[in-house]
Amino acid sequence: MPPFEFMEPALPDEGLRMMRTQIRRYVDEVVVPNGEQWEKDGCVPREVFRELGSLGLLGMRHPPEYGGGGLGAAASVVFAEELSRSGFGGFASSVTVHTDMSISHIAHRGTAAQKARYLPAACAGEKVGAVCVTEPGAGSDVAGIRTRAVRRGDEWVIDGSKTFITNGVHGDIYVVAARTDPDARGAKGLSLFIVEKGTPGFRVGRELDKHGWRSSDTAELFFEDVRLPADALLGEEGKGFYAIMSTFQNERLVIGGLCAGACAKALEVTTDYVKSRKAFGKSLWDQQAVRQKLAWLAAKSAASRALTYSCAQMIDEGQDTVREVSMLKALSAETLHEVVHGCLQLHGGMGFMIGTPIERMARDARVLTIGGGATEVMLEEVAKRL
Ligand SMILES: Cc1cc2nc3c(=O)[nH]c(=O)nc-3n(C[C@H](O)[C@H](O)[C@H](O)COP(=O)(O)OP(=O)(O)OC[C@H]3O[C@@H](n4cnc5c(N)ncnc54)[C@H](O)[C@@H]3O)c2cc1C
């Protein structure tokens, strides 16, 4: 069967179509044949990051003078969509956390020295990024962060812990949120720091075992008297919360892309399956209820995907997108849930068997209504702006 295709949206750059073809070829030739092994290994091999880097795909949004491509938000959406079409959510999350959720902090607010030190290696896939915001006591409520950073002479000293950190085990460059003003309450008094793997006092705790996204590594991290040079501060002191919220806009946009790709893949494998599966003397597809169910899921997926590209355009135009991106995060993740579970139902008992793509995709989809802003939190952001 030919792959299930949504209509190509109006893209700001003709080159993005070629890029889509290039990513899809890489996914078909490398990711799909090896994804099951990476699920077992619990991580994406570094060689894959290097290959994506050599194709120019890891630094598309970063400044050209540091090895990036200088492209806009739609590039991130096309990238996320095509990675996610692999049907391996863990792989797609590991790569997009690197490109769009961690290293992007350095690209946006790093000094020239920080960009020169980290971006070329990150764009090449030689070094992998992680973003460390969540703590045991601070998830949805980012303002509850307790990790402390204290200025002592020419150094910053960090103490605290983080959890659920993607690329936490195998990453190299960690963007860490910490409280620099103990007297400031809530959103005030947070700052970001760059911590390199191997810094004394910084250690990876448990590698966390997960329900889905099994090909991405997820860790607990500990910071005990970690001494950083003064220039490890990323962006303005005390403005970390606003930096996190601003990068969340891109992260949530990318999640829209991940959901669109996964919806397309789920619809594709399920359409194939119901056309070949016979019951009651005909294929399942010949049951009107079955094909209409798929048509309805396709319609919802297409609507959610259209909002994703529309948000990318708004971001590139410099508009305030908090309301629309919050809508998108809630809508795309909830739509993906409906799609994967509807598709799993149409696979019957086969969809419950480990080793079928739809079973894995249903597990991978589960986290998307939680991570990067839970649906309820997103809907509050929308409600505040109605
Ligand atoms: C696989 C995975 C990878 C992750 N990767 C990273 C990473 O790389 N970096 C990082 O910093 N974090 C990461 N996270 C953390 C993720 O962002 C948090 O799990 C998420 O923000 C939710 O926080 P929490 O788990 O503490 O849930 P809580 O904040 O405890 O919320 C629990 C639930 O309560 C509900 N809820 C919360 N607030 C409200 C509200 N205001 N109104 C109504 N209902 C509400 C929601 O249903 C929510 O799911 C990852 C998590 C997972 C599972």
Short mmCIF file of C-alpha atoms and ligand atoms in Angstrom, two decimals:
data_model
loop_
_atom_site.label_atom_id
_atom_site.label_comp_id
_atom_site.label_asym_id
_atom_site.label_seq_id
_atom_site.Cartn_x
_atom_site.Cartn_y
_atom_site.Cartn_z
CA MET A 1 0.00 0.00 0.00
CA PRO A 2 1.23 3.57 -0.64
CA PRO A 3 1.78 5.54 2.59
CA PHE A 4 -1.16 7.43 4.03
CA GLU A 5 -0.68 11.10 3.09
CA PHE A 6 -2.23 14.24 4.47
CA MET A 7 -2.26 17.11 1.99
CA GLU A 8 1.03 19.02 2.02
CA PRO A 9 0.38 22.31 3.84
CA ALA A 10 1.51 25.63 2.39
CA LEU A 11 5.14 25.62 3.52
CA PRO A 12 7.13 28.84 3.81
CA ASP A 13 10.12 27.32 2.04
CA GLU A 14 10.12 25.00 -0.96
CA GLY A 15 13.21 23.29 0.48
CA LEU A 16 11.09 21.86 3.29
CA ARG A 17 9.38 19.48 0.87
CA MET A 18 12.75 18.08 -0.16
CA MET A 19 13.72 17.88 3.47
CA ARG A 20 10.55 15.90 4.20
CA THR A 21 11.51 13.40 1.49
CA GLN A 22 15.03 13.16 2.84
CA ILE A 23 13.90 12.50 6.44
CA ARG A 24 11.33 9.97 5.29
CA ARG A 25 13.97 8.07 3.36
CA TYR A 26 16.23 7.98 6.42
CA VAL A 27 13.33 6.82 8.60
CA ASP A 28 12.38 4.04 6.17
CA GLU A 29 15.94 2.85 5.60
CA VAL A 30 17.42 3.19 9.09
CA VAL A 31 14.84 3.83 11.80
CA VAL A 32 12.08 1.36 10.90
CA PRO A 33 14.44 -1.65 10.46
CA ASN A 34 16.35 -0.91 13.68
CA GLY A 35 13.74 0.68 15.94
CA GLU A 36 12.80 -2.55 17.74
CA GLN A 37 16.43 -3.08 18.71
CA TRP A 38 16.67 0.49 20.05
CA GLU A 39 13.51 -0.17 22.07
CA LYS A 40 15.30 -3.14 23.66
CA ASP A 41 18.52 -1.16 24.17
CA GLY A 42 16.62 1.73 25.77
CA CYS A 43 18.34 4.41 23.73
CA VAL A 44 19.06 5.77 20.27
CA PRO A 45 22.66 5.00 19.15
CA ARG A 46 24.98 7.97 18.96
CA GLU A 47 25.77 7.01 15.37
CA VAL A 48 22.16 7.88 14.45
CA PHE A 49 22.57 11.37 15.90
CA ARG A 50 25.79 11.72 13.91
CA GLU A 51 24.08 10.61 10.69
CA LEU A 52 21.18 13.02 11.23
CA GLY A 53 23.77 15.70 11.95
CA SER A 54 25.66 14.99 8.76
CA LEU A 55 22.39 15.31 6.82
CA GLY A 56 22.06 18.81 8.28
CA LEU A 57 18.90 17.90 10.22
CA LEU A 58 19.91 18.54 13.83
CA GLY A 59 20.69 22.23 13.58
CA MET A 60 17.99 23.38 11.20
CA ARG A 61 16.71 26.05 13.60
CA HIS A 62 20.12 27.12 14.90
CA PRO A 63 22.20 30.04 13.54
CA PRO A 64 24.17 29.21 10.36
CA GLU A 65 27.38 30.72 11.78
CA TYR A 66 27.45 27.88 14.34
CA GLY A 67 26.65 25.03 11.96
CA GLY A 68 22.87 25.46 11.85
CA GLY A 69 20.43 26.04 9.02
CA GLY A 70 18.67 29.19 10.26
CA LEU A 71 15.22 27.84 9.34
CA GLY A 72 11.86 28.76 10.88
CA ALA A 73 9.30 26.90 12.99
CA ALA A 74 7.72 24.93 10.11
CA ALA A 75 11.05 23.08 9.70
CA SER A 76 10.71 21.73 13.24
CA VAL A 77 7.17 20.57 12.50
CA VAL A 78 8.13 18.74 9.30
CA PHE A 79 11.08 17.16 11.11
CA ALA A 80 9.01 16.02 14.12
CA GLU A 81 6.21 14.75 11.89
CA GLU A 82 8.50 12.61 9.76
CA LEU A 83 10.51 11.24 12.69
CA SER A 84 7.26 10.29 14.38
CA ARG A 85 5.96 8.54 11.26
CA SER A 86 8.54 5.90 12.07
CA GLY A 87 6.08 4.67 14.70
CA PHE A 88 8.87 4.80 17.33
CA GLY A 89 7.90 7.60 19.69
CA GLY A 90 10.95 7.11 21.90
CA PHE A 91 13.31 7.68 18.99
CA ALA A 92 11.39 10.79 17.87
CA SER A 93 11.32 12.22 21.40
CA SER A 94 15.03 11.64 22.01
CA VAL A 95 15.96 13.48 18.81
CA THR A 96 13.51 16.38 19.18
CA VAL A 97 14.44 16.95 22.84
CA HIS A 98 17.98 17.41 21.54
CA THR A 99 17.11 19.70 18.61
CA ASP A 100 14.11 21.69 19.82
CA MET A 101 13.82 21.51 23.59
CA SER A 102 17.33 21.66 25.07
CA ILE A 103 20.01 22.94 22.68
CA SER A 104 17.49 25.54 21.46
CA HIS A 105 17.92 27.31 24.84
CA ILE A 106 21.61 27.81 23.99
CA ALA A 107 20.81 28.90 20.43
CA HIS A 108 18.32 31.51 21.69
CA ARG A 109 19.95 32.97 24.74
CA GLY A 110 23.54 31.74 24.81
CA THR A 111 26.46 34.16 24.67
CA ALA A 112 28.67 34.06 21.56
CA ALA A 113 31.17 31.99 23.57
CA GLN A 114 28.49 29.50 24.68
CA LYS A 115 27.16 29.14 21.14
CA ALA A 116 30.67 28.62 19.77
CA ARG A 117 31.40 26.00 22.43
CA TYR A 118 28.21 23.94 22.16
CA LEU A 119 26.28 24.51 18.93
CA PRO A 120 28.66 23.09 16.29
CA ALA A 121 28.99 19.77 18.19
CA ALA A 122 25.24 19.66 18.83
CA CYS A 123 24.42 20.35 15.15
CA ALA A 124 26.82 17.57 14.14
CA GLY A 125 25.27 15.08 16.57
CA GLU A 126 28.60 14.69 18.35
CA LYS A 127 27.08 15.96 21.60
CA VAL A 128 23.49 15.39 22.70
CA GLY A 129 21.38 17.79 24.77
CA ALA A 130 18.93 17.34 27.64
CA VAL A 131 16.68 19.84 29.37
CA CYS A 132 16.32 19.49 33.13
CA VAL A 133 13.31 21.27 34.58
CA THR A 134 11.18 18.61 36.32
CA GLU A 135 11.93 17.63 39.91
CA PRO A 136 10.31 15.12 42.24
CA GLY A 137 8.31 18.01 43.75
CA ALA A 138 7.90 20.21 40.66
CA GLY A 139 6.35 19.00 37.43
CA SER A 140 3.38 20.91 36.04
CA ASP A 141 4.15 23.59 38.61
CA VAL A 142 7.54 24.72 37.29
CA ALA A 143 7.63 27.53 39.85
CA GLY A 144 8.04 24.87 42.58
CA ILE A 145 11.67 24.14 41.57
CA ARG A 146 13.90 23.60 44.64
CA THR A 147 17.31 22.90 43.03
CA ARG A 148 19.52 25.76 44.24
CA ALA A 149 22.35 27.64 42.57
CA VAL A 150 24.41 29.90 44.84
CA ARG A 151 27.01 32.38 43.63
CA ARG A 152 30.33 32.00 45.46
CA GLY A 153 33.04 34.27 44.08
CA ASP A 154 33.62 33.31 40.46
CA GLU A 155 31.58 30.13 40.70
CA TRP A 156 28.03 28.91 40.85
CA VAL A 157 27.38 25.99 43.19
CA ILE A 158 24.40 23.79 42.37
CA ASP A 159 22.62 21.38 44.70
CA GLY A 160 19.42 19.47 44.01
CA SER A 161 17.90 16.79 41.83
CA LYS A 162 15.86 16.33 38.67
CA THR A 163 13.70 13.50 37.39
CA PHE A 164 12.11 12.16 34.18
CA ILE A 165 14.92 13.72 32.10
CA THR A 166 14.95 12.58 28.44
CA ASN A 167 18.51 11.92 27.17
CA GLY A 168 19.44 12.08 30.85
CA VAL A 169 21.56 8.93 30.77
CA HIS A 170 23.38 9.32 27.47
CA GLY A 171 23.33 13.12 27.03
CA ASP A 172 26.36 15.41 27.21
CA ILE A 173 25.02 18.97 27.53
CA TYR A 174 22.41 19.56 30.24
CA VAL A 175 20.39 22.77 30.42
CA VAL A 176 19.43 22.92 34.10
CA ALA A 177 16.87 25.15 35.82
CA ALA A 178 17.74 26.19 39.37
CA ARG A 179 16.61 28.74 41.94
CA THR A 180 19.16 31.55 42.24
CA ASP A 181 17.14 33.80 44.53
CA PRO A 182 15.93 31.86 47.57
CA ASP A 183 13.76 34.77 48.72
CA ALA A 184 11.90 35.16 45.43
CA ARG A 185 8.63 33.29 45.24
CA GLY A 186 7.08 31.30 42.40
CA ALA A 187 8.19 32.18 38.91
CA LYS A 188 10.75 34.73 40.08
CA GLY A 189 14.33 33.86 40.98
CA LEU A 190 14.90 30.92 38.60
CA SER A 191 17.89 30.78 36.25
CA LEU A 192 19.30 28.38 33.67
CA PHE A 193 22.76 26.81 33.64
CA ILE A 194 24.75 24.66 31.25
CA VAL A 195 26.17 21.59 32.96
CA GLU A 196 28.47 19.25 31.07
CA LYS A 197 28.54 15.51 31.62
CA GLY A 198 31.51 14.67 33.80
CA THR A 199 31.36 17.81 35.96
CA PRO A 200 32.33 16.70 39.50
CA GLY A 201 29.29 16.32 41.76
CA PHE A 202 26.90 15.82 38.85
CA ARG A 203 25.74 12.24 38.49
CA VAL A 204 23.10 10.22 36.70
CA GLY A 205 20.96 8.27 39.18
CA ARG A 206 18.54 5.58 38.13
CA GLU A 207 17.75 4.99 34.47
CA LEU A 208 13.96 5.00 34.60
CA ASP A 209 11.94 2.09 33.17
CA LYS A 210 8.94 3.31 31.19
CA HIS A 211 5.52 2.23 29.88
CA GLY A 212 6.33 3.65 26.43
CA TRP A 213 8.97 5.72 24.60
CA ARG A 214 11.26 2.82 25.39
CA SER A 215 13.90 3.77 22.81
CA SER A 216 14.57 7.04 24.65
CA ASP A 217 16.60 7.06 27.84
CA THR A 218 15.10 8.80 30.88
CA ALA A 219 16.96 9.54 34.09
CA GLU A 220 17.04 10.89 37.57
CA LEU A 221 19.90 13.36 38.00
CA PHE A 222 21.69 14.52 41.12
CA PHE A 223 23.70 17.70 41.72
CA GLU A 224 25.83 17.70 44.85
CA ASP A 225 28.06 20.72 45.35
CA VAL A 226 28.47 21.03 41.57
CA ARG A 227 30.84 23.92 40.91
CA LEU A 228 30.37 25.76 37.64
CA PRO A 229 32.28 28.71 36.22
CA ALA A 230 30.39 32.02 36.23
CA ASP A 231 29.89 31.79 32.48
CA ALA A 232 27.82 28.60 32.83
CA LEU A 233 24.83 30.85 33.53
CA LEU A 234 22.58 30.71 30.44
CA GLY A 235 20.61 33.87 29.73
CA GLU A 236 19.76 36.46 32.35
CA GLU A 237 19.94 35.64 36.04
CA GLY A 238 16.44 35.40 37.53
CA LYS A 239 14.72 35.14 34.13
CA GLY A 240 14.85 31.34 33.82
CA PHE A 241 11.10 30.82 34.24
CA TYR A 242 10.35 33.09 31.29
CA ALA A 243 13.03 31.34 29.20
CA ILE A 244 11.45 27.96 30.00
CA MET A 245 7.99 29.23 29.11
CA SER A 246 9.22 30.72 25.86
CA THR A 247 10.95 27.49 24.81
CA PHE A 248 7.80 25.59 25.81
CA GLN A 249 6.05 27.30 22.89
CA ASN A 250 8.39 25.58 20.46
CA GLU A 251 8.32 22.32 22.44
CA ARG A 252 4.53 22.23 22.28
CA LEU A 253 4.56 23.05 18.59
CA VAL A 254 6.95 20.14 18.03
CA ILE A 255 4.63 17.89 20.06
CA GLY A 256 1.90 18.90 17.58
CA GLY A 257 4.22 17.62 14.82
CA LEU A 258 4.97 14.40 16.71
CA CYS A 259 1.25 13.77 17.14
CA ALA A 260 0.50 14.46 13.46
CA GLY A 261 3.17 11.97 12.35
CA ALA A 262 1.97 9.30 14.77
CA CYS A 263 -1.67 9.79 13.70
CA ALA A 264 -0.69 9.31 10.03
CA LYS A 265 1.27 6.15 10.82
CA ALA A 266 -1.54 4.68 12.96
CA LEU A 267 -4.10 5.38 10.22
CA GLU A 268 -1.79 3.86 7.62
CA VAL A 269 -1.13 0.58 9.45
CA THR A 270 -4.77 0.24 10.44
CA THR A 271 -6.16 0.90 6.97
CA ASP A 272 -3.81 -1.79 5.64
CA TYR A 273 -4.86 -4.16 8.38
CA VAL A 274 -8.63 -3.80 8.01
CA LYS A 275 -8.38 -4.15 4.22
CA SER A 276 -6.64 -7.49 4.55
CA ARG A 277 -8.46 -8.89 7.61
CA LYS A 278 -11.51 -10.99 6.74
CA ALA A 279 -14.52 -11.50 9.01
CA PHE A 280 -18.17 -12.34 8.27
CA GLY A 281 -17.29 -13.18 4.65
CA LYS A 282 -15.69 -9.85 3.73
CA SER A 283 -12.88 -7.55 4.77
CA LEU A 284 -13.30 -5.39 7.85
CA TRP A 285 -12.96 -2.40 5.51
CA ASP A 286 -16.16 -3.51 3.80
CA GLN A 287 -18.03 -2.83 7.05
CA GLN A 288 -19.27 0.73 6.75
CA ALA A 289 -18.85 1.32 10.50
CA VAL A 290 -15.15 0.39 10.27
CA ARG A 291 -14.24 2.62 7.33
CA GLN A 292 -16.28 5.52 8.68
CA LYS A 293 -14.50 5.19 12.00
CA LEU A 294 -11.16 5.52 10.17
CA ALA A 295 -12.48 8.42 8.09
CA TRP A 296 -13.55 10.26 11.26
CA LEU A 297 -10.18 9.70 12.92
CA ALA A 298 -8.46 10.91 9.74
CA ALA A 299 -10.60 14.07 9.75
CA LYS A 300 -9.72 14.87 13.35
CA SER A 301 -6.04 14.17 12.70
CA ALA A 302 -6.06 16.47 9.67
CA ALA A 303 -7.69 19.29 11.70
CA SER A 304 -5.14 18.97 14.50
CA ARG A 305 -2.29 18.89 11.99
CA ALA A 306 -3.62 22.02 10.25
CA LEU A 307 -3.55 23.86 13.59
CA THR A 308 0.08 22.75 14.01
CA TYR A 309 1.19 24.33 10.74
CA SER A 310 -0.90 27.40 11.43
CA CYS A 311 0.82 27.83 14.82
CA ALA A 312 4.22 27.45 13.12
CA GLN A 313 3.30 30.27 10.78
CA MET A 314 2.13 32.47 13.67
CA ILE A 315 5.39 31.81 15.55
CA ASP A 316 7.45 32.75 12.49
CA GLU A 317 5.41 35.94 12.12
CA GLY A 318 6.30 36.84 15.72
CA GLN A 319 2.72 36.70 16.98
CA ASP A 320 1.79 35.90 20.59
CA THR A 321 0.84 32.25 20.25
CA VAL A 322 0.42 31.13 23.88
CA ARG A 323 -3.32 30.57 23.51
CA GLU A 324 -3.15 28.78 20.15
CA VAL A 325 -0.11 26.69 21.06
CA SER A 326 -1.79 25.64 24.33
CA MET A 327 -4.89 24.67 22.32
CA LEU A 328 -2.65 22.74 19.96
CA LYS A 329 -0.82 20.85 22.72
CA ALA A 330 -4.13 19.76 24.29
CA LEU A 331 -5.90 19.00 21.01
CA SER A 332 -3.08 17.14 19.27
CA ALA A 333 -2.23 14.86 22.19
CA GLU A 334 -5.88 14.06 22.97
CA THR A 335 -6.56 13.45 19.26
CA LEU A 336 -3.60 11.09 19.08
CA HIS A 337 -5.02 9.14 22.05
CA GLU A 338 -8.33 8.77 20.29
CA VAL A 339 -6.62 7.73 17.05
CA VAL A 340 -4.26 5.11 18.50
CA HIS A 341 -6.91 3.55 20.72
CA GLY A 342 -9.50 3.58 17.93
CA CYS A 343 -6.92 1.96 15.63
CA LEU A 344 -5.91 -0.58 18.26
CA GLN A 345 -9.59 -1.56 18.64
CA LEU A 346 -9.78 -2.25 14.90
CA HIS A 347 -6.78 -4.59 15.17
CA GLY A 348 -8.78 -6.77 17.58
CA GLY A 349 -6.68 -9.09 19.76
CA MET A 350 -3.70 -8.58 17.47
CA GLY A 351 -3.52 -4.95 18.61
CA PHE A 352 -3.01 -6.15 22.18
CA MET A 353 0.03 -8.22 21.25
CA ILE A 354 3.52 -6.94 21.99
CA GLY A 355 5.42 -6.57 18.73
CA THR A 356 2.60 -5.04 16.69
CA PRO A 357 3.27 -1.40 15.76
CA ILE A 358 -0.14 -0.22 16.99
CA GLU A 359 0.43 -1.73 20.45
CA ARG A 360 3.73 0.14 20.74
CA MET A 361 2.24 3.34 19.35
CA ALA A 362 -0.61 3.25 21.90
CA ARG A 363 1.96 2.98 24.72
CA ASP A 364 4.10 5.75 23.20
CA ALA A 365 1.12 8.08 22.82
CA ARG A 366 0.22 7.84 26.50
CA VAL A 367 2.81 10.32 27.72
CA LEU A 368 1.88 13.06 25.28
CA THR A 369 -1.12 14.29 27.29
CA ILE A 370 1.19 14.54 30.33
CA GLY A 371 4.68 15.71 29.28
CA GLY A 372 5.39 19.23 28.03
CA GLY A 373 2.25 20.53 29.78
CA ALA A 374 -0.61 18.24 30.84
CA THR A 375 -3.89 18.69 28.97
CA GLU A 376 -5.58 20.23 32.03
CA VAL A 377 -2.76 22.76 32.44
CA MET A 378 -2.95 23.65 28.74
CA LEU A 379 -6.70 24.15 28.91
CA GLU A 380 -6.21 26.55 31.84
CA GLU A 381 -3.82 28.58 29.68
CA VAL A 382 -6.47 28.68 26.96
CA ALA A 383 -9.26 29.54 29.41
CA LYS A 384 -7.27 32.47 30.86
CA ARG A 385 -7.08 33.90 27.35
CA LEU A 386 -10.65 33.37 26.20
C1 LIG B 1 8.79 9.99 29.48
C2 LIG B 1 8.90 11.36 30.06
C3 LIG B 1 9.89 12.21 29.60
C4 LIG B 1 10.05 13.47 30.16
N1 LIG B 1 11.09 14.27 29.74
C5 LIG B 1 11.35 15.42 30.44
C6 LIG B 1 12.52 16.19 30.15
O1 LIG B 1 13.30 15.87 29.25
N2 LIG B 1 12.76 17.29 30.90
C7 LIG B 1 11.93 17.70 31.92
O2 LIG B 1 12.21 18.69 32.56
N3 LIG B 1 10.79 16.99 32.19
C8 LIG B 1 10.50 15.87 31.49
N4 LIG B 1 9.37 15.13 31.79
C9 LIG B 1 8.48 15.59 32.85
C10 LIG B 1 7.13 16.08 32.36
O3 LIG B 1 7.26 17.32 31.74
C11 LIG B 1 6.22 16.10 33.61
O4 LIG B 1 5.92 14.74 33.89
C12 LIG B 1 4.96 16.91 33.37
O5 LIG B 1 5.26 18.27 33.35
C13 LIG B 1 3.92 16.64 34.48
O6 LIG B 1 4.48 16.83 35.73
P1 LIG B 1 4.29 15.69 36.86
O7 LIG B 1 4.67 14.38 36.27
O8 LIG B 1 5.01 16.12 38.07
O9 LIG B 1 2.75 15.66 37.13
P2 LIG B 1 1.94 16.60 38.16
O10 LIG B 1 2.36 18.00 38.01
O11 LIG B 1 2.03 15.99 39.51
O12 LIG B 1 0.46 16.43 37.61
C14 LIG B 1 -0.20 15.16 37.64
C15 LIG B 1 -1.50 15.28 36.88
O13 LIG B 1 -2.35 16.18 37.58
C16 LIG B 1 -3.14 16.92 36.67
N5 LIG B 1 -2.88 18.35 36.88
C17 LIG B 1 -1.70 18.96 37.15
N6 LIG B 1 -1.87 20.29 37.28
C18 LIG B 1 -3.18 20.53 37.11
C19 LIG B 1 -3.99 21.71 37.12
N7 LIG B 1 -3.45 22.92 37.32
N8 LIG B 1 -5.33 21.56 36.89
C20 LIG B 1 -5.87 20.36 36.68
N9 LIG B 1 -5.16 19.21 36.65
C21 LIG B 1 -3.84 19.29 36.86
C22 LIG B 1 -2.75 16.44 35.28
O14 LIG B 1 -3.64 15.41 34.88
C23 LIG B 1 -1.37 15.86 35.48
O15 LIG B 1 -1.04 14.85 34.52
C24 LIG B 1 9.16 13.89 31.19
C25 LIG B 1 8.15 13.04 31.63
C26 LIG B 1 8.02 11.79 31.10
C27 LIG B 1 6.94 10.89 31.64
#
